[in-house]
Short mmCIF file of C-alpha atoms in Angstrom, two decimals:
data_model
loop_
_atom_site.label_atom_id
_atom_site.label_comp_id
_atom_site.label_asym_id
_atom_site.label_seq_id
_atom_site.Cartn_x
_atom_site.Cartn_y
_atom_site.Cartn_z
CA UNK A 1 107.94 86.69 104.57
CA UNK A 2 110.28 84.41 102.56
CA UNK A 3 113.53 85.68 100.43
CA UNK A 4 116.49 84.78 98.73
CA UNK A 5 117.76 86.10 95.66
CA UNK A 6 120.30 84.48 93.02
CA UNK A 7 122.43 86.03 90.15
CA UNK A 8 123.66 85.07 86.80
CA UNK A 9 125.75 86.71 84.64
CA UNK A 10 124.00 85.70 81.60
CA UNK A 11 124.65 84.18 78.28
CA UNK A 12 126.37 87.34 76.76
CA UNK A 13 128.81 88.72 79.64
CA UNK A 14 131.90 86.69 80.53
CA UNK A 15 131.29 87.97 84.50
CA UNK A 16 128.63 89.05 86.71
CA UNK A 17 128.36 92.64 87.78
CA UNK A 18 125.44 92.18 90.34
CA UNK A 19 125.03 92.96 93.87
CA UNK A 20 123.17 92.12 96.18
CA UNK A 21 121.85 92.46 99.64
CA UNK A 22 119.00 91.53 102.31
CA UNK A 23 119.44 93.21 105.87
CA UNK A 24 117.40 93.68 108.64
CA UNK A 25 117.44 97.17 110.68
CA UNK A 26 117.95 96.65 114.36
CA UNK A 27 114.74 98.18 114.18
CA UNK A 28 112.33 95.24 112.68
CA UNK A 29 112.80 97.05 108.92
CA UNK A 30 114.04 95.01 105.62
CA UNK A 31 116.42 96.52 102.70
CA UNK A 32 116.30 94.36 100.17
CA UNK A 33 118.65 96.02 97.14
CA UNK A 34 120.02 94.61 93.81
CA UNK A 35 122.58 96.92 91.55
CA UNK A 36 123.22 95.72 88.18
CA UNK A 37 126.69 97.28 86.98
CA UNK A 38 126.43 98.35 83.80
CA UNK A 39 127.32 95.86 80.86
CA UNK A 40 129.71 96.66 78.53
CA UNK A 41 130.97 99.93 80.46
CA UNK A 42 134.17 99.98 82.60
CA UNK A 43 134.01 98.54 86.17
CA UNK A 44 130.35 98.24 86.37
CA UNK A 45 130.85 94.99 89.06
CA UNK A 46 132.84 98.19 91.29
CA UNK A 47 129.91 100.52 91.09
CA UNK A 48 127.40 97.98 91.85
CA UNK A 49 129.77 96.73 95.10
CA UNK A 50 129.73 100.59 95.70
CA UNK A 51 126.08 101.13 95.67
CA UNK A 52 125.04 97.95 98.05
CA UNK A 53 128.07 98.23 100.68
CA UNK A 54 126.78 101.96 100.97
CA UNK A 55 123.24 101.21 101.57
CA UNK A 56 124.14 98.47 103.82
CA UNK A 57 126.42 100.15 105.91
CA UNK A 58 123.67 103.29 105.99
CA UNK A 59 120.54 101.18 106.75
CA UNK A 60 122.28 99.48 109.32
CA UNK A 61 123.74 102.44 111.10
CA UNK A 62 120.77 105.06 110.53
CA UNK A 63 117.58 103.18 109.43
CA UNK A 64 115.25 103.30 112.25
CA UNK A 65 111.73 104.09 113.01
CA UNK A 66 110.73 106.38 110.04
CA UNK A 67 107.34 107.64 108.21
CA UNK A 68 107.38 106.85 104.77
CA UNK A 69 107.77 110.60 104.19
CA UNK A 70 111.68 110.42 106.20
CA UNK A 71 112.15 107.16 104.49
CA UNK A 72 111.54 108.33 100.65
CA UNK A 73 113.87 111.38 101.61
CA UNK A 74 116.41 108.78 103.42
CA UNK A 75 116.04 106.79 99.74
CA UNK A 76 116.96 109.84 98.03
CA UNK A 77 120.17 110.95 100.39
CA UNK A 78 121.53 107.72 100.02
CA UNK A 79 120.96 107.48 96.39
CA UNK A 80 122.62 110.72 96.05
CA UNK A 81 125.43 109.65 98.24
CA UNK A 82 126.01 106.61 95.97
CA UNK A 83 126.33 108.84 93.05
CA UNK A 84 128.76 111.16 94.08
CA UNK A 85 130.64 108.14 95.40
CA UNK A 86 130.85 106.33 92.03
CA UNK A 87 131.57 109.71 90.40
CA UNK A 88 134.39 110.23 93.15
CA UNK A 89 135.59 106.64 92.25
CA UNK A 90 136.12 107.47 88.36
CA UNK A 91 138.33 110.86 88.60
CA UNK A 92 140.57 108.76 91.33
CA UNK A 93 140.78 105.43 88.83
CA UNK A 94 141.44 106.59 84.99
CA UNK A 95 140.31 103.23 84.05
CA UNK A 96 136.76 103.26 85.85
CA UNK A 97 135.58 105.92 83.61
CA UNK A 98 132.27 105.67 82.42
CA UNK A 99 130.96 102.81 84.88
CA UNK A 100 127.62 102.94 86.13
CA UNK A 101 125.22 100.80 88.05
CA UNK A 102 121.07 100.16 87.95
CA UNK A 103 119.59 99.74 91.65
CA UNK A 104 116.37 98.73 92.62
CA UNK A 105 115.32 98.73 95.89
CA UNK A 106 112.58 97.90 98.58
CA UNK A 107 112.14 98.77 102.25
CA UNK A 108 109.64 96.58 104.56
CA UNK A 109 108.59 97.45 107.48
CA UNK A 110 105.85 97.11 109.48
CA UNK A 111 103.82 100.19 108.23
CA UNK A 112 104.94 100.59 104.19
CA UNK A 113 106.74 98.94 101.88
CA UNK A 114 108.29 101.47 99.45
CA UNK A 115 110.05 100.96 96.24
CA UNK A 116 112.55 102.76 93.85
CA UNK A 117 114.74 102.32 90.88
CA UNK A 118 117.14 103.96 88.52
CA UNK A 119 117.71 102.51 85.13
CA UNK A 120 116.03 99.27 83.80
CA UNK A 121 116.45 96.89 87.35
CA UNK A 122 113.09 96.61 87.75
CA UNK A 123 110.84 95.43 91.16
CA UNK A 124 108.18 93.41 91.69
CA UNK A 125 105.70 91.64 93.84
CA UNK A 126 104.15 88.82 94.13
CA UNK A 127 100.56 88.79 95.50
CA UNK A 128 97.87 86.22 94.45
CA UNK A 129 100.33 83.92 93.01
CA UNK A 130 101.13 86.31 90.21
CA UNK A 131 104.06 88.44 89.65
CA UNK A 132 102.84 92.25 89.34
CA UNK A 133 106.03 95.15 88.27
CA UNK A 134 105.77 98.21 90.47
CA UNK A 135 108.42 100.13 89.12
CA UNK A 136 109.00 101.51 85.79
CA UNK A 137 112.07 101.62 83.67
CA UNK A 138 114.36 104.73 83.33
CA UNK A 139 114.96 103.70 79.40
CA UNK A 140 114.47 105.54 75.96
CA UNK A 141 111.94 102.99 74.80
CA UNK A 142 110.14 104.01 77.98
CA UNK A 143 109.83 107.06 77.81
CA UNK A 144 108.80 107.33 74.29
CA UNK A 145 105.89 104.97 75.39
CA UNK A 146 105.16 107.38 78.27
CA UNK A 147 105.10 110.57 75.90
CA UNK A 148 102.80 108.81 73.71
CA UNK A 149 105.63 108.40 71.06
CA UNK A 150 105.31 104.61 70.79
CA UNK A 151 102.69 102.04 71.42
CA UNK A 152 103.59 99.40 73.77
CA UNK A 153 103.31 97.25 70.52
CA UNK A 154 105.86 99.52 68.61
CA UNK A 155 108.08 99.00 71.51
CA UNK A 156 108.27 95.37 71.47
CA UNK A 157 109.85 95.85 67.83
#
């Protein structure tokens, strides 16, 4: 399996608020993770360098050999964790109030590969030389489409 991953902060933002990471368990497993601070909201860069140092330091210290069952539960733990950390963050730094992050995330091993996302950082795969999304936004627009609201057509407008 190849990787890599590059960021850019796009034509609107004046800096980049992404994170990164690709880390192998001592285990065999993969955590591949990208958390898109929040534009346009205080310190979004600091709550997605919160998110990916957390998972990081928690795959590497307490990912090992898991069923996908243990692993989806370990997803959710750390996903709570990295909540209550950025939450923590904002009542100690007045100015940090309101950031946020996206994540998106993937674990490989030799058994599964799982996926999961919060927000609109979405994941994907690439199999038969096409590029197929396997997650699904956490957006409005999305969920109107999902209750039958809009059309996918109305929601290109």
């Amino acid at each position: 399996m190849e990787s890599f991953y590059l960021t850019d902060k796009g034509l609107v933002r004046d800096h980049n608020e992404d994170s990164v990471i690709i880390i192998n368990s001592p285990v065999g497993s993969t955590l591949m993770a990208v958390a898109d601070g929040m534009g346009g909201h205080q310190a979004g860069e600091v709550a997605s360098s919160i998110a990916i140092s957390y998972l990081g330091k928690r795959f590497s210290e307490s990912f090992g050999k898991m069923s996908k069952v243990d692993a989806v539960e370990w997803i959710k733990l750390s996903v709570s964790e990295i909540n209550s950390m950025i939450f923590k963050y904002t009542e100690e730094h007045e100015e940090a109030k309101g950031m946020g992050t996206t994540l998106v995330l993937a674990i490989i091993t030799d058994d599964y590969i799982l996926f999961g996302n919060i927000g609109d950082s979405s994941g994907y795969v690439v199999k038969d030389s096409k590029l197929h999304k396997v997650t699904h936004d956490h957006t409005l627009v999305n969920l109107l489409i999902t209750a039958g609201e809009l059309t996918e057509e109305e929601a290109r407008n």
